[in-house]
mmCIF file of the C-alpha atoms, coordinates in Angstrom:
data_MODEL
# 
_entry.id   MODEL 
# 
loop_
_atom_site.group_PDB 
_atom_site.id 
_atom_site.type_symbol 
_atom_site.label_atom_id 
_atom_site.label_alt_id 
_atom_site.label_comp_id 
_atom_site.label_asym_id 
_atom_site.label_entity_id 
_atom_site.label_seq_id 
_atom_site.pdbx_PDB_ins_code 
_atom_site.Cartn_x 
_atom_site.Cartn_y 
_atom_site.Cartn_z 
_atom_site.occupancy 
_atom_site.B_iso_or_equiv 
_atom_site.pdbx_formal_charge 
_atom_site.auth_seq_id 
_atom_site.auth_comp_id 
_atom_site.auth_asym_id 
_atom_site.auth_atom_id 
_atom_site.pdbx_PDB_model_num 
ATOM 1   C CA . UNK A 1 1   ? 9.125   14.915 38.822  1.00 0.00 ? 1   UNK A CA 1 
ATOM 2   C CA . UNK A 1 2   ? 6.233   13.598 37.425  1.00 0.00 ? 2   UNK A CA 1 
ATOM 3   C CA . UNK A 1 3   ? 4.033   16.365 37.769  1.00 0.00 ? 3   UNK A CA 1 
ATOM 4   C CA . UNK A 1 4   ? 6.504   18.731 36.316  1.00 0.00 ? 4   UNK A CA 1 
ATOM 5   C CA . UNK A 1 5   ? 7.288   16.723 33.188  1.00 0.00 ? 5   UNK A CA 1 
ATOM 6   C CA . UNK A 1 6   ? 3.162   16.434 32.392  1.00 0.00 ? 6   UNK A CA 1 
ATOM 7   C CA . UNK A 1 7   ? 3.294   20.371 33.417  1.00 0.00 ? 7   UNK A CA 1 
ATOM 8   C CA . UNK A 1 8   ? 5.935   20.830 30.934  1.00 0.00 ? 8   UNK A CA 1 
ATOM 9   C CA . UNK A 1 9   ? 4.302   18.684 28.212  1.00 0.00 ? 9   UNK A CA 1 
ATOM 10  C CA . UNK A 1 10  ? 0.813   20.169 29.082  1.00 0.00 ? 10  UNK A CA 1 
ATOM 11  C CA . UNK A 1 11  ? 2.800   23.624 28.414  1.00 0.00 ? 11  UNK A CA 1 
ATOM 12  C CA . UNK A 1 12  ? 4.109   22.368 24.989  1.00 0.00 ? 12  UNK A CA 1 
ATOM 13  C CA . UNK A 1 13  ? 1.447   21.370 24.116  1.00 0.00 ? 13  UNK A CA 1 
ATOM 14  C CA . UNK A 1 14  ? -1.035  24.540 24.863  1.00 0.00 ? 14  UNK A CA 1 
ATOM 15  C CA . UNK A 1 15  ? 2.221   26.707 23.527  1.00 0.00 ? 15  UNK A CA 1 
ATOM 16  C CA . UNK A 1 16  ? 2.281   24.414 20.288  1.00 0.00 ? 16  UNK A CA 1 
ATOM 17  C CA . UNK A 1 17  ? -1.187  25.170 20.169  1.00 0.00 ? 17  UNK A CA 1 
ATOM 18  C CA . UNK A 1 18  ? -1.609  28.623 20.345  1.00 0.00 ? 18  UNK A CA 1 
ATOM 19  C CA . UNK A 1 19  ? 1.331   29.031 17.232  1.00 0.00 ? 19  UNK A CA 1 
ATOM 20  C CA . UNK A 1 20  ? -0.807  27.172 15.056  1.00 0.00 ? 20  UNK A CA 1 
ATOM 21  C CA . UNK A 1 21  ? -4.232  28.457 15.932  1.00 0.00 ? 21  UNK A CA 1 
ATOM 22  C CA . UNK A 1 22  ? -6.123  29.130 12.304  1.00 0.00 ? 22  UNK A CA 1 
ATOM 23  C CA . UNK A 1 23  ? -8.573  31.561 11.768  1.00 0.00 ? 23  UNK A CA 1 
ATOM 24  C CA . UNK A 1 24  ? -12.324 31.039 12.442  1.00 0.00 ? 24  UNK A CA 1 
ATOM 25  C CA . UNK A 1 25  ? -13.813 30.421 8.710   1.00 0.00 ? 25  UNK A CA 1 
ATOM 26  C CA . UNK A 1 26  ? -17.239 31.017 9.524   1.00 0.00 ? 26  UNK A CA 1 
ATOM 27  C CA . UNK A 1 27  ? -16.458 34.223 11.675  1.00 0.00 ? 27  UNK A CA 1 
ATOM 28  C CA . UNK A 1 28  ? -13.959 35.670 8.955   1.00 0.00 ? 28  UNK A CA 1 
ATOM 29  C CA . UNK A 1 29  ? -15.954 35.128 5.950   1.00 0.00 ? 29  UNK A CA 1 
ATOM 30  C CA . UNK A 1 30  ? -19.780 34.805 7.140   1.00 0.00 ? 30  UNK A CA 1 
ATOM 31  C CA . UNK A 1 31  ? -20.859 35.692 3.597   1.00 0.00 ? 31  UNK A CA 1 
ATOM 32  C CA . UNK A 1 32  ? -19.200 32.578 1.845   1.00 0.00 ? 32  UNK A CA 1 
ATOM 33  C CA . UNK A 1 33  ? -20.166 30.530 5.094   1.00 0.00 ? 33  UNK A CA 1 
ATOM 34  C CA . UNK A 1 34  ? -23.856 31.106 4.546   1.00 0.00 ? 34  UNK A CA 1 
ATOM 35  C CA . UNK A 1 35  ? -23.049 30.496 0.640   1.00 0.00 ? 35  UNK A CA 1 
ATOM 36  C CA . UNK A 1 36  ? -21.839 27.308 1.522   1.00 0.00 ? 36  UNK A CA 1 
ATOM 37  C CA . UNK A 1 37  ? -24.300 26.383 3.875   1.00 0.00 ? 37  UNK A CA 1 
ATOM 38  C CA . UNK A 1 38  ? -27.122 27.473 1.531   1.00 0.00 ? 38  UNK A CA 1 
ATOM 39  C CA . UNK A 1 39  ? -25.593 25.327 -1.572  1.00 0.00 ? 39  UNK A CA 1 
ATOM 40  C CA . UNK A 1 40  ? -25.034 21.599 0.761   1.00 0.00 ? 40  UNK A CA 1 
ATOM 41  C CA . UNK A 1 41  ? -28.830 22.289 2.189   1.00 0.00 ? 41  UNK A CA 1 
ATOM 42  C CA . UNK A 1 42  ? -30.180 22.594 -1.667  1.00 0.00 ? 42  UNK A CA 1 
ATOM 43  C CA . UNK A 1 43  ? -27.946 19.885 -2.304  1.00 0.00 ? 43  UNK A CA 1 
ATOM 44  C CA . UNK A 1 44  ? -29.591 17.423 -0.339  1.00 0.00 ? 44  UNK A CA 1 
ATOM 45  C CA . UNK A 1 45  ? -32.777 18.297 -1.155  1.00 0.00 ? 45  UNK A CA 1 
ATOM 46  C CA . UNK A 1 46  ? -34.811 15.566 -2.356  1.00 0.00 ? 46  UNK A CA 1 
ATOM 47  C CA . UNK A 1 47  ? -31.701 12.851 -1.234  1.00 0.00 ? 47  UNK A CA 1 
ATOM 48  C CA . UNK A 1 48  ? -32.205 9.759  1.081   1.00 0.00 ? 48  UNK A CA 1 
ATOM 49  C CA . UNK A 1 49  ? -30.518 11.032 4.157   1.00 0.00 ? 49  UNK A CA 1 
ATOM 50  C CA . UNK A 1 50  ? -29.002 7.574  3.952   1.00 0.00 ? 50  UNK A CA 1 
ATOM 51  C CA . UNK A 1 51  ? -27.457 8.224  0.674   1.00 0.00 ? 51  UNK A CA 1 
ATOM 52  C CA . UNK A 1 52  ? -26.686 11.981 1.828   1.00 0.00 ? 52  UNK A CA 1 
ATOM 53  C CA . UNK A 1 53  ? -24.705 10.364 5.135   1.00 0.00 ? 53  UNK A CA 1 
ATOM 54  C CA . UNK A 1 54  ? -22.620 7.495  2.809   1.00 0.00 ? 54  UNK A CA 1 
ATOM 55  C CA . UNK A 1 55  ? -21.163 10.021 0.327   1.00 0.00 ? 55  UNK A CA 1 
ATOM 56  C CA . UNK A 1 56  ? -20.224 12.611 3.161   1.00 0.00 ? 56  UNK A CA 1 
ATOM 57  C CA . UNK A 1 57  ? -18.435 9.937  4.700   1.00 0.00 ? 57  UNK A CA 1 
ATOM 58  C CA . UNK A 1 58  ? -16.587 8.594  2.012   1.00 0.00 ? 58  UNK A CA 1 
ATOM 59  C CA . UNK A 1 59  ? -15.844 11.716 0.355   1.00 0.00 ? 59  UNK A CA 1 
ATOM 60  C CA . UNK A 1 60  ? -14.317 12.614 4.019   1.00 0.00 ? 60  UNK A CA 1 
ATOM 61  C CA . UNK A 1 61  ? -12.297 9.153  4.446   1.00 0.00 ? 61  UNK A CA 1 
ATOM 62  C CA . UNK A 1 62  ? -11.003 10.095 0.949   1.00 0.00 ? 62  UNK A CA 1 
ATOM 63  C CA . UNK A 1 63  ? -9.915  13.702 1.963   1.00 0.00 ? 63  UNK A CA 1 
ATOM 64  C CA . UNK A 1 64  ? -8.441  12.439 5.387   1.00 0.00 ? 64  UNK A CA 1 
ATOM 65  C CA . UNK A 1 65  ? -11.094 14.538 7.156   1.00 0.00 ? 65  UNK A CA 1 
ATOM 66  C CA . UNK A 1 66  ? -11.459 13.433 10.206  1.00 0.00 ? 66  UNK A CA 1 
ATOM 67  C CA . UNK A 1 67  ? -13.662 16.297 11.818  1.00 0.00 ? 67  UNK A CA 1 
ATOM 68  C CA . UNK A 1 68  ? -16.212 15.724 9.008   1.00 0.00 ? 68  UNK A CA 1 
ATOM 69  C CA . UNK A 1 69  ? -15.669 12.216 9.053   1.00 0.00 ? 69  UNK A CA 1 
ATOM 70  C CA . UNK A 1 70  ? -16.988 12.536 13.040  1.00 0.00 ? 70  UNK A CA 1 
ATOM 71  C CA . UNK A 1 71  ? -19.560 14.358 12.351  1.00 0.00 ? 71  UNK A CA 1 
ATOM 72  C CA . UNK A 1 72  ? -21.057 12.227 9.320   1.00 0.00 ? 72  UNK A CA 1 
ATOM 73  C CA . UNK A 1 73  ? -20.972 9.589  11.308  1.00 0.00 ? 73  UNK A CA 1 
ATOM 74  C CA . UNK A 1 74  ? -22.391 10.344 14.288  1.00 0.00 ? 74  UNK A CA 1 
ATOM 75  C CA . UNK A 1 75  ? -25.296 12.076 12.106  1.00 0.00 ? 75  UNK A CA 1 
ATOM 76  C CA . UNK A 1 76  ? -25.337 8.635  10.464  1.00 0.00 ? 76  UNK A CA 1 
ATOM 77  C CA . UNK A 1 77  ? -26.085 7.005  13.634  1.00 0.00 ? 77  UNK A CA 1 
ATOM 78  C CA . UNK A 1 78  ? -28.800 9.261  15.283  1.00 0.00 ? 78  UNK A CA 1 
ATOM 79  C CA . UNK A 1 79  ? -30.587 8.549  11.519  1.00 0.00 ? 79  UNK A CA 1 
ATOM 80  C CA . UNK A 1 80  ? -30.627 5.049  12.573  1.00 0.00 ? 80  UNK A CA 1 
ATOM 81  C CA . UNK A 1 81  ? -27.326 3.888  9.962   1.00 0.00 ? 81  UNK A CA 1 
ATOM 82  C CA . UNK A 1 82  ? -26.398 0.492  11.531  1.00 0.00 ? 82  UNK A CA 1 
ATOM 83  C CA . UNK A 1 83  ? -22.509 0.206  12.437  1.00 0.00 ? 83  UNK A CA 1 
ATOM 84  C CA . UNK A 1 84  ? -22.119 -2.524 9.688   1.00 0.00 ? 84  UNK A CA 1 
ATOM 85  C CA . UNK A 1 85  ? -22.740 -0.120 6.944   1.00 0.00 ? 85  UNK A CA 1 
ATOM 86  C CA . UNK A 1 86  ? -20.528 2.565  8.701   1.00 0.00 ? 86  UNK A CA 1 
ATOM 87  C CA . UNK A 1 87  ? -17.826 0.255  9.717   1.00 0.00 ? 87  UNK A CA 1 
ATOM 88  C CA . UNK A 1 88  ? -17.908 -0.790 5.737   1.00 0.00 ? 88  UNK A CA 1 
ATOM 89  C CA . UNK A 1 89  ? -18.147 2.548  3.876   1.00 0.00 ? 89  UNK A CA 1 
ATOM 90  C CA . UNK A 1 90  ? -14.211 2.338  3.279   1.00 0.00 ? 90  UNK A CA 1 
ATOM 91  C CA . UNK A 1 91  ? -14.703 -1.105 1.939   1.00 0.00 ? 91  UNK A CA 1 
ATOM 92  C CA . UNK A 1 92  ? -17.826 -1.273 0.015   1.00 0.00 ? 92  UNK A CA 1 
ATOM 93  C CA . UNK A 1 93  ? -17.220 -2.690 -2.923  1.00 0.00 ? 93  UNK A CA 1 
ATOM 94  C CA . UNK A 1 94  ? -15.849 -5.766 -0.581  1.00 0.00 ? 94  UNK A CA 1 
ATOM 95  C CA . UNK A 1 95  ? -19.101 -5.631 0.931   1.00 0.00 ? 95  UNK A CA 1 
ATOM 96  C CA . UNK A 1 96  ? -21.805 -4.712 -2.210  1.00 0.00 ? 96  UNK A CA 1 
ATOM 97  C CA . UNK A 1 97  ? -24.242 -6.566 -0.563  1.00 0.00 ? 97  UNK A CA 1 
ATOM 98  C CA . UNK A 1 98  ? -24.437 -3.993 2.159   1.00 0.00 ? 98  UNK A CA 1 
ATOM 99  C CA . UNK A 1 99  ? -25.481 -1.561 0.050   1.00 0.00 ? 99  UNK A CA 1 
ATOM 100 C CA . UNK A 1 100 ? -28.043 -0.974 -2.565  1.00 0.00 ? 100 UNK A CA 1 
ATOM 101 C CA . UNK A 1 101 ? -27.820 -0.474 -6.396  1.00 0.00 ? 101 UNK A CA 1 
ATOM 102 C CA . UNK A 1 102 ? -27.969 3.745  -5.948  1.00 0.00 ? 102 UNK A CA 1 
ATOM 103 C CA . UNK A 1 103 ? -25.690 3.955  -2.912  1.00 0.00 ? 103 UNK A CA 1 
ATOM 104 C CA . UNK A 1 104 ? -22.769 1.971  -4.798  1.00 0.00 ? 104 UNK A CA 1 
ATOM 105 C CA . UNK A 1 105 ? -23.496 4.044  -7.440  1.00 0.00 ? 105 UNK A CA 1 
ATOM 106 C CA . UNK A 1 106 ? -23.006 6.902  -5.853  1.00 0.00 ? 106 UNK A CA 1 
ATOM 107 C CA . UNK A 1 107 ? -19.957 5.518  -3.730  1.00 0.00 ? 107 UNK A CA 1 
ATOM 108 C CA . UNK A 1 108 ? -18.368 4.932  -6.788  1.00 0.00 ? 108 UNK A CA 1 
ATOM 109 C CA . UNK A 1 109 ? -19.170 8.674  -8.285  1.00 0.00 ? 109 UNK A CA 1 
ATOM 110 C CA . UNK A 1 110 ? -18.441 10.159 -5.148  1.00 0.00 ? 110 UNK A CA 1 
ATOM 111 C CA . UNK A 1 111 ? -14.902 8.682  -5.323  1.00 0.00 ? 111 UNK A CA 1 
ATOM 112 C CA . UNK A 1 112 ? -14.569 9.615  -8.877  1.00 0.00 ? 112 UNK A CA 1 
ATOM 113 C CA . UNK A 1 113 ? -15.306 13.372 -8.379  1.00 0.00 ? 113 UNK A CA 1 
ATOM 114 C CA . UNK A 1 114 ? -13.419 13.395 -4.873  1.00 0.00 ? 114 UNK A CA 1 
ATOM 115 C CA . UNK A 1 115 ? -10.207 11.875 -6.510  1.00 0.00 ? 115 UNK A CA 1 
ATOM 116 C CA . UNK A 1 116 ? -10.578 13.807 -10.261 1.00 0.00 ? 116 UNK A CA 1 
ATOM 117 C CA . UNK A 1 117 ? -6.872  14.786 -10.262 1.00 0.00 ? 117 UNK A CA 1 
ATOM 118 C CA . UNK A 1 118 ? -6.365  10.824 -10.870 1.00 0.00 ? 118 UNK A CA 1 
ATOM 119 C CA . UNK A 1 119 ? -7.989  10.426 -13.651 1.00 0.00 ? 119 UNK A CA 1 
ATOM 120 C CA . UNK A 1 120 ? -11.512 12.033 -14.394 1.00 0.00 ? 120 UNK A CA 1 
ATOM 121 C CA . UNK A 1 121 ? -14.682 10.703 -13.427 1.00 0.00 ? 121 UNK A CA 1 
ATOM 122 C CA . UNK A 1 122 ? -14.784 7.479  -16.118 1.00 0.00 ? 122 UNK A CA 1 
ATOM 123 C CA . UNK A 1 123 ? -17.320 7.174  -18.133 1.00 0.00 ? 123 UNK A CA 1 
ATOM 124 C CA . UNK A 1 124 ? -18.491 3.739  -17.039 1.00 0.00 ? 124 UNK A CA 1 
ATOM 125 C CA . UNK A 1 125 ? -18.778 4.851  -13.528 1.00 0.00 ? 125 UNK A CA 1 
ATOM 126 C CA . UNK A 1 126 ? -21.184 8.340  -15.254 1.00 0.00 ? 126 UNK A CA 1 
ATOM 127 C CA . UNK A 1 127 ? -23.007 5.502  -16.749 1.00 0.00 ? 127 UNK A CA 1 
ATOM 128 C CA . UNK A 1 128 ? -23.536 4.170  -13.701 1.00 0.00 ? 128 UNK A CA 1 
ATOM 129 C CA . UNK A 1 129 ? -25.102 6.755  -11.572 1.00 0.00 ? 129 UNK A CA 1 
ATOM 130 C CA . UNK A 1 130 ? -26.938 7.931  -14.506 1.00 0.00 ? 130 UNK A CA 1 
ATOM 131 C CA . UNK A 1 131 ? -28.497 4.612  -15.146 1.00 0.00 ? 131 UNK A CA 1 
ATOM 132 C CA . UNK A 1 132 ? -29.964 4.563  -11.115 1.00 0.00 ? 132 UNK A CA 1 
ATOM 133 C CA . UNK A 1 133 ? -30.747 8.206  -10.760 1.00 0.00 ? 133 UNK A CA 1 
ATOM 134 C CA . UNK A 1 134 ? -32.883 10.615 -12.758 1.00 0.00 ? 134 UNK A CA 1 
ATOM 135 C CA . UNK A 1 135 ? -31.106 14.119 -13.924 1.00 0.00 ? 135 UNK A CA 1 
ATOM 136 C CA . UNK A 1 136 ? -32.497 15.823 -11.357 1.00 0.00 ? 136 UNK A CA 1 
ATOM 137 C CA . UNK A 1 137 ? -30.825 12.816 -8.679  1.00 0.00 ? 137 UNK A CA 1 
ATOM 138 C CA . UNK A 1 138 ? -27.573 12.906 -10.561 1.00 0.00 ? 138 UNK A CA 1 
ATOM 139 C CA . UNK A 1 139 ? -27.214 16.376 -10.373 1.00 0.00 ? 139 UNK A CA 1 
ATOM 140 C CA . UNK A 1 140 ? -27.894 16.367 -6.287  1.00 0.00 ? 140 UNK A CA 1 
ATOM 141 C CA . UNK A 1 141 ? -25.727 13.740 -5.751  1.00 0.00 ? 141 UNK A CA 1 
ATOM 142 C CA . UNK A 1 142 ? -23.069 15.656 -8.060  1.00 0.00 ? 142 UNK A CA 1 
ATOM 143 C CA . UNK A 1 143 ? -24.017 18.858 -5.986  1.00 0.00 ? 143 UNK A CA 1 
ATOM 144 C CA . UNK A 1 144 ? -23.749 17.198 -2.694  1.00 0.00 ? 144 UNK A CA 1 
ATOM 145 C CA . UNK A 1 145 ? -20.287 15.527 -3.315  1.00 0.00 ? 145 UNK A CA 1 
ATOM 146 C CA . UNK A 1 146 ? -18.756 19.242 -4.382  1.00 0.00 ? 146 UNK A CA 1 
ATOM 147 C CA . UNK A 1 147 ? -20.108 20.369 -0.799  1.00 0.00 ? 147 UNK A CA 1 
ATOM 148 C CA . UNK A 1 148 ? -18.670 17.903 1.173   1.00 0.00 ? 148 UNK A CA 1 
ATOM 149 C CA . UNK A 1 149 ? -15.535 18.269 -1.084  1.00 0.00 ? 149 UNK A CA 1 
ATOM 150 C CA . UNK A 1 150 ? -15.358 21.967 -0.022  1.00 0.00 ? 150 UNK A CA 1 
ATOM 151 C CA . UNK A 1 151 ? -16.057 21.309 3.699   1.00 0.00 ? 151 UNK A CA 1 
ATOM 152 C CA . UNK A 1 152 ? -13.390 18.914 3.382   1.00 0.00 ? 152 UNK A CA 1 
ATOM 153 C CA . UNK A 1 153 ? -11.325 21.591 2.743   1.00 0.00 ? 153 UNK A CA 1 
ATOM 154 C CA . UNK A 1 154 ? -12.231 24.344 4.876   1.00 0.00 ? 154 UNK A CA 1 
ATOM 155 C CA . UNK A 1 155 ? -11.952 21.962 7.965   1.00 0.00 ? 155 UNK A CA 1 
ATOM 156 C CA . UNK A 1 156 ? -8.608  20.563 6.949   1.00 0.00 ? 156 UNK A CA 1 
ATOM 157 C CA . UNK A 1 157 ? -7.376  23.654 5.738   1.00 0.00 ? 157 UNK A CA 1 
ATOM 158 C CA . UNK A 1 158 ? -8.493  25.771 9.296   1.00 0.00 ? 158 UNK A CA 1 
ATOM 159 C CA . UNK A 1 159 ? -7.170  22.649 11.468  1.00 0.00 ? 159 UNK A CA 1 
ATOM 160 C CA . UNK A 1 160 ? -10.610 21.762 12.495  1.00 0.00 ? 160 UNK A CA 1 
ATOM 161 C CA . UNK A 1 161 ? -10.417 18.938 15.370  1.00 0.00 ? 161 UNK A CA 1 
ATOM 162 C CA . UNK A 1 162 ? -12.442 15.580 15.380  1.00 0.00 ? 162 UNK A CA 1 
ATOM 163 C CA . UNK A 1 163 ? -15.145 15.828 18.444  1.00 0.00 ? 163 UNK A CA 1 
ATOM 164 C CA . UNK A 1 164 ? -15.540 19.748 18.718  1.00 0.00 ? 164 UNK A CA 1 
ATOM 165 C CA . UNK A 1 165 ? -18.654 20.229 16.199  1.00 0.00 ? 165 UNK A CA 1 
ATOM 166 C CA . UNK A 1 166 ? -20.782 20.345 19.127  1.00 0.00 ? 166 UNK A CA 1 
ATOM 167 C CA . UNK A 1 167 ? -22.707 17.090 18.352  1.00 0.00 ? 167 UNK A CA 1 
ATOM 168 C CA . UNK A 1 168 ? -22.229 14.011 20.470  1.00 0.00 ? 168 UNK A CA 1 
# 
C-alpha cells in the first residue's frame, strides 16, 4: 500500500509538473538573454564582489527569489563571504556593525529601488549612497540592482527552482 500511495504521489507530482512546465527564457529569447547578461557583467564592473554578492541577495530576499537567492549565496561563499554576514543580510540594519559604511548604503538603496512601488527611493537614503560612492559607483550599484531586479523576474516568472543553476 505504501508503495502505491508514494507511486501515486510521485505520479501527481511529475503530472503536476509537466502542466506547469514554463518556457526556457534563455532558449526562447537568446537575443534579450545575452542583453541581459551583457548589461549585469558591465554592471559589476569596477564593484567589490562583496558589495556585488550583498545587493543580489537582498534584492532576491525582497523579490521572494529563491533560485537567485541560492545562487547569490553560494557565489557569496566560494568568494570567501562568512555565514554571519549571509545569515544577516535580511537583518542588517539590526546588525550595522557587520557591515561597512558603502554596503549599508547600498542595502538601503538596493531596497529602495527593489520596493519603488512603496514609495520612491527617498531622498535621504540617495543622499546616502551618493555621499559613499562616486557617480561612476552610484550609477553601478544603481545598474546592478535593475539586473538583479530583472533576473528576479525572469526566474520567478519561468518557475525557476532553487538548486538547479548548476553551481553547488
Amino acid at each position: 500500500m505504501t508503495t502505491n500511495t508514494n507511486t501515486n504521489i510521485a505520479e501527481a507530482a511529475g503530472t503536476a509538473v509537466a502542466e506547469n512546465a514554463r518556457l526556457d527564457f534563455a532558449k526562447s529569447a537568446p537575443k534579450v538573454f545575452r542583453a541581459l547578461i551583457g548589461f549585469d557583467a558591465a554592471a559589476r564592473e569596477g564593484l567589490d564582489p562583496a558589495l556585488v554578492e550583498l545587493i543580489q541577495i537582498r534584492a532576491s530576499h525582497l523579490n521572494h527569489c529563491a533560485y537567485c537567492l541560492h545562487m547569490h549565496t553560494n557565489d557569496a561563499r566560494k568568494a570567501g563571504e562568512s555565514e554571519d554576514r549571509l545569515h544577516l543580510v535580511a537583518v542588517w540594519r539590526e546588525a550595522r556593525h557587520f557591515f561597512t559604511e558603502k554596503e549599508r548604503a547600498a542595502l538601503a538603496l538596493t531596497e529602495a529601488v527593489t520596493l519603488v512601488a512603496d514609495g520612491g527611493v527617498p531622498d535621504e537614503v540617495y543622499a546616502q549612497a551618493a555621499a559613499v560612492f562616486d557617480d561612476q559607483e552610484l550609477a553601478h550599484v544603481l545598474a546592478l540592482i535593475l539586473t538583479i531586479n530583472t533576473w528576479n523576474r525572469v526566474a520567478l516568472s519561468t518557475a525557476k527552482v532553487a538548486g538547479t543553476d548548476g553551481r553547488a
